PDB file of C-alpha atoms in Angstrom:
ATOM      1  CA  ALA G1052       0.000   0.000   0.000  1.00  0.00           C
ATOM      2  CA  GLN G1053       1.140   3.497  -0.648  1.00  0.00           C
ATOM      3  CA  LYS G1054       1.984   5.967   2.075  1.00  0.00           C
ATOM      4  CA  VAL G1055       3.044   9.602   2.164  1.00  0.00           C
ATOM      5  CA  THR G1056       4.684  11.222   5.156  1.00  0.00           C
ATOM      6  CA  GLN G1057       5.306  14.915   5.459  1.00  0.00           C
ATOM      7  CA  VAL G1058       8.133  15.296   7.922  1.00  0.00           C
ATOM      8  CA  GLN G1059       7.210  18.707   9.341  1.00  0.00           C
ATOM      9  CA  THR G1060       3.792  19.320  10.834  1.00  0.00           C
ATOM     10  CA  GLU G1061       4.345  23.055  11.183  1.00  0.00           C
ATOM     11  CA  ILE G1062       7.044  25.464  10.071  1.00  0.00           C
ATOM     12  CA  SER G1063       7.353  29.092  11.052  1.00  0.00           C
ATOM     13  CA  VAL G1064       9.752  31.438   9.271  1.00  0.00           C
ATOM     14  CA  VAL G1065      10.335  35.134   8.850  1.00  0.00           C
ATOM     15  CA  GLU G1066       9.822  36.720   5.464  1.00  0.00           C
ATOM     16  CA  LYS G1067      12.740  36.344   3.012  1.00  0.00           C
ATOM     17  CA  GLU G1068      13.966  33.148   4.660  1.00  0.00           C
ATOM     18  CA  ASP G1069      14.258  30.024   2.540  1.00  0.00           C
ATOM     19  CA  VAL G1070      12.161  27.083   3.697  1.00  0.00           C
ATOM     20  CA  THR G1071      12.070  23.411   2.713  1.00  0.00           C
ATOM     21  CA  LEU G1072       9.110  21.093   3.176  1.00  0.00           C
ATOM     22  CA  ASP G1073      10.061  17.432   3.256  1.00  0.00           C
ATOM     23  CA  CYS G1074       7.960  14.617   1.798  1.00  0.00           C
ATOM     24  CA  VAL G1075       8.782  10.913   1.982  1.00  0.00           C
ATOM     25  CA  TYR G1076       6.716   8.289   0.217  1.00  0.00           C
ATOM     26  CA  GLU G1077       6.286   4.526   0.011  1.00  0.00           C
ATOM     27  CA  THR G1078       5.024   2.575  -2.956  1.00  0.00           C
ATOM     28  CA  ARG G1079       5.629  -0.833  -4.457  1.00  0.00           C
ATOM     29  CA  ASP G1080       4.898   0.373  -7.959  1.00  0.00           C
ATOM     30  CA  THR G1081       7.693   1.337 -10.316  1.00  0.00           C
ATOM     31  CA  THR G1082       5.496   3.858 -12.100  1.00  0.00           C
ATOM     32  CA  TYR G1083       4.046   6.546  -9.916  1.00  0.00           C
ATOM     33  CA  TYR G1084       3.377  10.238  -9.772  1.00  0.00           C
ATOM     34  CA  LEU G1085       3.991  12.767  -7.062  1.00  0.00           C
ATOM     35  CA  PHE G1086       2.106  16.001  -6.563  1.00  0.00           C
ATOM     36  CA  TRP G1087       2.246  19.077  -4.407  1.00  0.00           C
ATOM     37  CA  TYR G1088      -0.888  21.059  -3.583  1.00  0.00           C
ATOM     38  CA  LYS G1089      -1.219  24.334  -1.717  1.00  0.00           C
ATOM     39  CA  GLN G1090      -4.165  25.170   0.524  1.00  0.00           C
ATOM     40  CA  PRO G1091      -4.198  28.885   1.394  1.00  0.00           C
ATOM     41  CA  PRO G1092      -6.265  30.224   4.300  1.00  0.00           C
ATOM     42  CA  SER G1093      -9.236  30.617   1.945  1.00  0.00           C
ATOM     43  CA  GLY G1094      -9.437  26.815   1.866  1.00  0.00           C
ATOM     44  CA  GLU G1095      -9.244  25.821  -1.786  1.00  0.00           C
ATOM     45  CA  LEU G1096      -6.684  23.308  -3.020  1.00  0.00           C
ATOM     46  CA  VAL G1097      -4.300  24.593  -5.658  1.00  0.00           C
ATOM     47  CA  PHE G1098      -2.212  22.238  -7.784  1.00  0.00           C
ATOM     48  CA  LEU G1099       1.474  23.197  -7.826  1.00  0.00           C
ATOM     49  CA  ILE G1100       3.438  20.469  -9.561  1.00  0.00           C
ATOM     50  CA  ARG G1101       3.442  16.882 -10.794  1.00  0.00           C
ATOM     51  CA  ARG G1102       6.522  14.674 -11.135  1.00  0.00           C
ATOM     52  CA  ASN G1103       6.640  11.146 -12.575  1.00  0.00           C
ATOM     53  CA  SER G1104       8.879   8.392 -11.284  1.00  0.00           C
ATOM     54  CA  PHE G1105      10.992   8.339 -14.441  1.00  0.00           C
ATOM     55  CA  ASP G1106      12.038  11.948 -14.235  1.00  0.00           C
ATOM     56  CA  GLU G1107      14.413  12.820 -11.422  1.00  0.00           C
ATOM     57  CA  GLN G1108      15.287  16.207 -12.838  1.00  0.00           C
ATOM     58  CA  ASN G1109      14.799  18.959 -10.327  1.00  0.00           C
ATOM     59  CA  GLU G1110      12.394  21.699 -11.241  1.00  0.00           C
ATOM     60  CA  ILE G1111      12.375  25.404 -10.553  1.00  0.00           C
ATOM     61  CA  SER G1112       9.437  27.705 -11.024  1.00  0.00           C
ATOM     62  CA  GLY G1113      10.111  31.219  -9.837  1.00  0.00           C
ATOM     63  CA  ARG G1114      10.729  31.067  -6.097  1.00  0.00           C
ATOM     64  CA  TYR G1115       9.593  27.436  -5.938  1.00  0.00           C
ATOM     65  CA  SER G1116      11.825  24.439  -6.532  1.00  0.00           C
ATOM     66  CA  TRP G1117      11.371  20.707  -6.141  1.00  0.00           C
ATOM     67  CA  ASN G1118      13.975  18.053  -5.432  1.00  0.00           C
ATOM     68  CA  PHE G1119      12.935  14.495  -6.352  1.00  0.00           C
ATOM     69  CA  GLN G1120      15.238  11.673  -5.230  1.00  0.00           C
ATOM     70  CA  LYS G1121      14.138   8.102  -5.888  1.00  0.00           C
ATOM     71  CA  SER G1122      17.054   6.708  -3.885  1.00  0.00           C
ATOM     72  CA  THR G1123      15.628   8.212  -0.700  1.00  0.00           C
ATOM     73  CA  SER G1124      11.947   8.169  -1.788  1.00  0.00           C
ATOM     74  CA  SER G1125      11.707  11.880  -1.226  1.00  0.00           C
ATOM     75  CA  PHE G1126      10.099  14.760  -3.060  1.00  0.00           C
ATOM     76  CA  ASN G1127      11.000  17.946  -1.229  1.00  0.00           C
ATOM     77  CA  PHE G1128       9.706  21.438  -1.877  1.00  0.00           C
ATOM     78  CA  THR G1129      11.717  24.609  -1.307  1.00  0.00           C
ATOM     79  CA  ILE G1130      10.461  28.171  -1.264  1.00  0.00           C
ATOM     80  CA  THR G1131      13.210  30.727  -1.733  1.00  0.00           C
ATOM     81  CA  ALA G1132      12.846  34.173  -0.172  1.00  0.00           C
ATOM     82  CA  SER G1133       9.513  33.325   1.415  1.00  0.00           C
ATOM     83  CA  GLN G1134       6.687  35.836   1.469  1.00  0.00           C
ATOM     84  CA  VAL G1135       3.672  36.253   3.696  1.00  0.00           C
ATOM     85  CA  VAL G1136       1.453  35.104   0.826  1.00  0.00           C
ATOM     86  CA  ASP G1137       3.200  31.722   0.964  1.00  0.00           C
ATOM     87  CA  SER G1138       1.500  31.044   4.290  1.00  0.00           C
ATOM     88  CA  ALA G1139      -0.660  27.986   3.671  1.00  0.00           C
ATOM     89  CA  VAL G1140      -0.974  24.274   4.257  1.00  0.00           C
ATOM     90  CA  TYR G1141       1.046  22.311   1.723  1.00  0.00           C
ATOM     91  CA  PHE G1142       0.203  18.744   0.792  1.00  0.00           C
ATOM     92  CA  CYS G1143       2.342  16.149  -0.887  1.00  0.00           C
ATOM     93  CA  ALA G1144       0.429  13.349  -2.627  1.00  0.00           C
ATOM     94  CA  LEU G1145       1.137  10.107  -4.474  1.00  0.00           C
ATOM     95  CA  SER G1146      -0.721   8.394  -7.301  1.00  0.00           C
ATOM     96  CA  ASP G1147       0.277   4.942  -8.531  1.00  0.00           C
ATOM     97  CA  ARG G1148      -1.184   1.828 -10.084  1.00  0.00           C
ATOM     98  CA  SER G1149      -1.090  -0.398  -7.026  1.00  0.00           C
ATOM     99  CA  ASN G1150      -4.494  -1.886  -6.467  1.00  0.00           C
ATOM    100  CA  ALA G1151      -6.333  -5.122  -7.071  1.00  0.00           C
ATOM    101  CA  GLY G1152      -6.175  -5.810 -10.775  1.00  0.00           C
ATOM    102  CA  GLY G1153      -3.254  -3.429 -11.200  1.00  0.00           C
ATOM    103  CA  THR G1154      -5.394  -0.347 -11.627  1.00  0.00           C
ATOM    104  CA  SER G1155      -5.642   2.361  -9.040  1.00  0.00           C
ATOM    105  CA  TYR G1156      -7.586   4.795 -11.195  1.00  0.00           C
ATOM    106  CA  GLY G1157      -5.147   7.413 -10.077  1.00  0.00           C
ATOM    107  CA  LYS G1158      -6.354   7.611  -6.530  1.00  0.00           C
ATOM    108  CA  LEU G1159      -4.378  10.157  -4.590  1.00  0.00           C
ATOM    109  CA  THR G1160      -2.822   9.332  -1.255  1.00  0.00           C
ATOM    110  CA  PHE G1161      -2.089  12.516   0.659  1.00  0.00           C
ATOM    111  CA  GLY G1162       0.389  13.314   3.360  1.00  0.00           C
ATOM    112  CA  GLN G1163      -0.937  14.908   6.501  1.00  0.00           C
ATOM    113  CA  GLY G1164       0.073  18.400   5.397  1.00  0.00           C
ATOM    114  CA  THR G1165       2.636  20.951   6.544  1.00  0.00           C
ATOM    115  CA  ILE G1166       1.379  24.237   7.932  1.00  0.00           C
ATOM    116  CA  LEU G1167       3.715  27.015   6.796  1.00  0.00           C
ATOM    117  CA  THR G1168       3.492  30.390   8.470  1.00  0.00           C
ATOM    118  CA  VAL G1169       5.572  33.231   7.102  1.00  0.00           C
ATOM    119  CA  HIS G1170       5.830  36.203   9.444  1.00  0.00           C
ATOM    120  CA  PRO G1171       6.449  39.730   8.159  1.00  0.00           C
TER     121      PRO G1171
ATOM    122  CA  ASN Q  96     -16.028  27.326 -17.207  1.00  0.00           C
ATOM    123  CA  ALA Q  97     -17.023  27.051 -13.563  1.00  0.00           C
ATOM    124  CA  GLY Q  98     -14.763  24.035 -12.928  1.00  0.00           C
ATOM    125  CA  VAL Q  99     -15.834  21.984  -9.909  1.00  0.00           C
ATOM    126  CA  THR Q 100     -18.646  23.431  -7.826  1.00  0.00           C
ATOM    127  CA  GLN Q 101     -19.899  22.256  -4.446  1.00  0.00           C
ATOM    128  CA  THR Q 102     -22.987  23.140  -2.459  1.00  0.00           C
ATOM    129  CA  PRO Q 103     -23.553  24.024   0.285  1.00  0.00           C
ATOM    130  CA  LYS Q 104     -20.413  25.771   1.550  1.00  0.00           C
ATOM    131  CA  PHE Q 105     -21.374  25.275   5.178  1.00  0.00           C
ATOM    132  CA  GLN Q 106     -23.821  22.919   6.860  1.00  0.00           C
ATOM    133  CA  VAL Q 107     -24.753  22.083  10.431  1.00  0.00           C
ATOM    134  CA  LEU Q 108     -26.595  18.838  11.101  1.00  0.00           C
ATOM    135  CA  LYS Q 109     -27.887  17.085  14.150  1.00  0.00           C
ATOM    136  CA  THR Q 110     -26.877  13.513  14.845  1.00  0.00           C
ATOM    137  CA  GLY Q 111     -29.050  11.136  12.856  1.00  0.00           C
ATOM    138  CA  GLN Q 112     -30.063  13.583  10.147  1.00  0.00           C
ATOM    139  CA  SER Q 113     -29.377  12.820   6.523  1.00  0.00           C
ATOM    140  CA  MET Q 114     -28.248  15.133   3.789  1.00  0.00           C
ATOM    141  CA  THR Q 115     -26.664  15.269   0.349  1.00  0.00           C
ATOM    142  CA  LEU Q 116     -23.567  17.219  -0.561  1.00  0.00           C
ATOM    143  CA  GLN Q 117     -23.728  18.300  -4.161  1.00  0.00           C
ATOM    144  CA  CYS Q 118     -20.826  18.279  -6.591  1.00  0.00           C
ATOM    145  CA  ALA Q 119     -20.833  19.227 -10.251  1.00  0.00           C
ATOM    146  CA  GLN Q 120     -18.187  19.771 -12.906  1.00  0.00           C
ATOM    147  CA  ASP Q 121     -18.443  21.252 -16.381  1.00  0.00           C
ATOM    148  CA  MET Q 122     -15.161  19.964 -17.823  1.00  0.00           C
ATOM    149  CA  ASN Q 123     -16.572  16.662 -19.113  1.00  0.00           C
ATOM    150  CA  HIS Q 124     -14.273  14.773 -16.757  1.00  0.00           C
ATOM    151  CA  GLU Q 125     -14.871  11.044 -16.435  1.00  0.00           C
ATOM    152  CA  TYR Q 126     -13.247  10.648 -13.026  1.00  0.00           C
ATOM    153  CA  MET Q 127     -14.730  12.218  -9.903  1.00  0.00           C
ATOM    154  CA  SER Q 128     -14.023  11.646  -6.248  1.00  0.00           C
ATOM    155  CA  TRP Q 129     -14.873  12.735  -2.731  1.00  0.00           C
ATOM    156  CA  TYR Q 130     -12.329  13.389   0.013  1.00  0.00           C
ATOM    157  CA  ARG Q 131     -12.639  14.435   3.599  1.00  0.00           C
ATOM    158  CA  GLN Q 132     -10.061  16.606   5.318  1.00  0.00           C
ATOM    159  CA  ASP Q 133      -9.451  16.303   9.021  1.00  0.00           C
ATOM    160  CA  PRO Q 134      -6.762  18.072  11.073  1.00  0.00           C
ATOM    161  CA  GLY Q 135      -3.459  16.222  11.028  1.00  0.00           C
ATOM    162  CA  MET Q 136      -4.725  13.555   8.636  1.00  0.00           C
ATOM    163  CA  GLY Q 137      -4.538  15.164   5.238  1.00  0.00           C
ATOM    164  CA  LEU Q 138      -7.236  14.265   2.745  1.00  0.00           C
ATOM    165  CA  ARG Q 139      -8.700  10.795   2.692  1.00  0.00           C
ATOM    166  CA  LEU Q 140     -10.647   9.278  -0.179  1.00  0.00           C
ATOM    167  CA  ILE Q 141     -14.277   8.407   0.548  1.00  0.00           C
ATOM    168  CA  HIS Q 142     -15.679   7.262  -2.799  1.00  0.00           C
ATOM    169  CA  TYR Q 143     -14.773   7.692  -6.419  1.00  0.00           C
ATOM    170  CA  SER Q 144     -16.293   7.190  -9.854  1.00  0.00           C
ATOM    171  CA  VAL Q 145     -14.614   6.456 -13.167  1.00  0.00           C
ATOM    172  CA  GLY Q 146     -17.690   7.281 -15.216  1.00  0.00           C
ATOM    173  CA  ALA Q 147     -21.461   7.511 -15.198  1.00  0.00           C
ATOM    174  CA  GLY Q 148     -22.943   4.466 -13.516  1.00  0.00           C
ATOM    175  CA  ILE Q 149     -19.626   3.314 -12.011  1.00  0.00           C
ATOM    176  CA  THR Q 150     -18.637   4.008  -8.417  1.00  0.00           C
ATOM    177  CA  ASP Q 151     -16.298   2.403  -5.918  1.00  0.00           C
ATOM    178  CA  GLN Q 152     -15.184   2.786  -2.340  1.00  0.00           C
ATOM    179  CA  GLY Q 153     -12.144   4.612  -1.180  1.00  0.00           C
ATOM    180  CA  GLU Q 154     -10.323   4.528   2.123  1.00  0.00           C
ATOM    181  CA  VAL Q 155     -13.136   5.734   4.429  1.00  0.00           C
ATOM    182  CA  PRO Q 156     -16.517   4.881   2.830  1.00  0.00           C
ATOM    183  CA  ASN Q 157     -18.565   3.931   5.890  1.00  0.00           C
ATOM    184  CA  GLY Q 158     -21.595   6.142   6.466  1.00  0.00           C
ATOM    185  CA  TYR Q 159     -21.548   7.586   2.960  1.00  0.00           C
ATOM    186  CA  ASN Q 160     -23.307   6.701  -0.287  1.00  0.00           C
ATOM    187  CA  VAL Q 161     -22.678   7.934  -3.798  1.00  0.00           C
ATOM    188  CA  SER Q 162     -24.212   7.540  -7.226  1.00  0.00           C
ATOM    189  CA  ARG Q 163     -23.227   8.819 -10.646  1.00  0.00           C
ATOM    190  CA  SER Q 164     -26.150   9.118 -13.029  1.00  0.00           C
ATOM    191  CA  THR Q 165     -24.530  11.777 -15.238  1.00  0.00           C
ATOM    192  CA  THR Q 166     -20.977  12.727 -16.142  1.00  0.00           C
ATOM    193  CA  GLU Q 167     -21.447  16.137 -14.540  1.00  0.00           C
ATOM    194  CA  ASP Q 168     -22.796  15.291 -11.085  1.00  0.00           C
ATOM    195  CA  PHE Q 169     -21.473  13.223  -8.213  1.00  0.00           C
ATOM    196  CA  PRO Q 170     -23.504  13.728  -5.018  1.00  0.00           C
ATOM    197  CA  LEU Q 171     -22.373  12.419  -1.641  1.00  0.00           C
ATOM    198  CA  ARG Q 172     -25.093  11.244   0.750  1.00  0.00           C
ATOM    199  CA  LEU Q 173     -24.778  11.016   4.500  1.00  0.00           C
ATOM    200  CA  LEU Q 174     -27.375   8.509   5.579  1.00  0.00           C
ATOM    201  CA  SER Q 175     -27.409   9.146   9.329  1.00  0.00           C
ATOM    202  CA  ALA Q 176     -24.966  11.852  10.334  1.00  0.00           C
ATOM    203  CA  ALA Q 177     -22.609  11.246  13.242  1.00  0.00           C
ATOM    204  CA  PRO Q 178     -20.270  13.679  15.038  1.00  0.00           C
ATOM    205  CA  SER Q 179     -17.318  11.721  13.572  1.00  0.00           C
ATOM    206  CA  GLN Q 180     -18.410  12.990  10.154  1.00  0.00           C
ATOM    207  CA  THR Q 181     -17.665  16.576  11.125  1.00  0.00           C
ATOM    208  CA  SER Q 182     -15.094  17.510   8.511  1.00  0.00           C
ATOM    209  CA  VAL Q 183     -14.372  19.504   5.390  1.00  0.00           C
ATOM    210  CA  TYR Q 184     -15.451  17.664   2.267  1.00  0.00           C
ATOM    211  CA  PHE Q 185     -13.823  18.152  -1.090  1.00  0.00           C
ATOM    212  CA  CYS Q 186     -15.057  16.954  -4.436  1.00  0.00           C
ATOM    213  CA  ALA Q 187     -12.510  16.548  -7.227  1.00  0.00           C
ATOM    214  CA  SER Q 188     -12.452  15.614 -10.882  1.00  0.00           C
ATOM    215  CA  LYS Q 189      -9.935  14.787 -13.572  1.00  0.00           C
ATOM    216  CA  PRO Q 190     -10.188  13.842 -17.230  1.00  0.00           C
ATOM    217  CA  ASP Q 191      -9.930  10.085 -16.710  1.00  0.00           C
ATOM    218  CA  GLY Q 192      -8.502   7.438 -14.422  1.00  0.00           C
ATOM    219  CA  ALA Q 193      -4.913   7.803 -15.574  1.00  0.00           C
ATOM    220  CA  PRO Q 194      -2.703   8.267 -12.520  1.00  0.00           C
ATOM    221  CA  TYR Q 195      -0.699  11.142 -14.030  1.00  0.00           C
ATOM    222  CA  ASN Q 196      -3.613  13.556 -14.243  1.00  0.00           C
ATOM    223  CA  GLU Q 197      -3.824  16.168 -11.537  1.00  0.00           C
ATOM    224  CA  GLN Q 198      -7.183  16.472  -9.836  1.00  0.00           C
ATOM    225  CA  PHE Q 199      -9.213  19.674  -9.876  1.00  0.00           C
ATOM    226  CA  PHE Q 200     -10.787  20.349  -6.514  1.00  0.00           C
ATOM    227  CA  GLY Q 201     -13.975  22.129  -5.604  1.00  0.00           C
ATOM    228  CA  PRO Q 202     -14.053  24.831  -2.909  1.00  0.00           C
ATOM    229  CA  GLY Q 203     -15.123  22.417  -0.171  1.00  0.00           C
ATOM    230  CA  THR Q 204     -18.102  21.988   2.159  1.00  0.00           C
ATOM    231  CA  ARG Q 205     -17.566  22.483   5.870  1.00  0.00           C
ATOM    232  CA  LEU Q 206     -19.882  20.120   7.743  1.00  0.00           C
ATOM    233  CA  THR Q 207     -20.530  20.145  11.471  1.00  0.00           C
ATOM    234  CA  VAL Q 208     -22.544  17.369  13.095  1.00  0.00           C
ATOM    235  CA  LEU Q 209     -23.811  18.159  16.585  1.00  0.00           C
TER     236      LEU Q 209
END
């Protein structure tokens, strides 16, 4: 069965600090997909990024970057020069094919979330 | 394009009452699902559907029923509400069952059961 663990429950930083959110996952499938979602105080879930298990290239998007390492089953998320607007709950999630019959229909398994608070 | 819509936004029920949470999407997505979000537990899958007429259970299905008569709608029914069902409920959709598709989430329904 798949499992996602977000190492930090809560992180508090001061604006302009860099912050890394750690995500560790377990799956028996060789083909899987990892996602990060952001949930701002308004409550909606916003998709940030998807990474497949065949692509270990790190990705940078503005102040956001993601480090995927299959060897350690980790998919970490770094915010550079954090801003107050980055304050949110961040979720890491996994989708694979492990299920009876070999089809999971892309069900997402979420981590428990990391609450990030950025202080001015 | 409204995306995924959910009604109501907030609901208070008494123990034993029944109700239906509505979910609709206008993106012609085949796959729809319901999650509940509880503090410290992330989102957990309740039920999902891979197309009209096809539904299946997720991780925490007890106390909930679903049906999918159209592509657009995927209502979630609470048969006899219990305080343990106090939660925030999210409906989501994606084009099909492929695992690489990201899910589009609705705004959520905050349910309190007294």
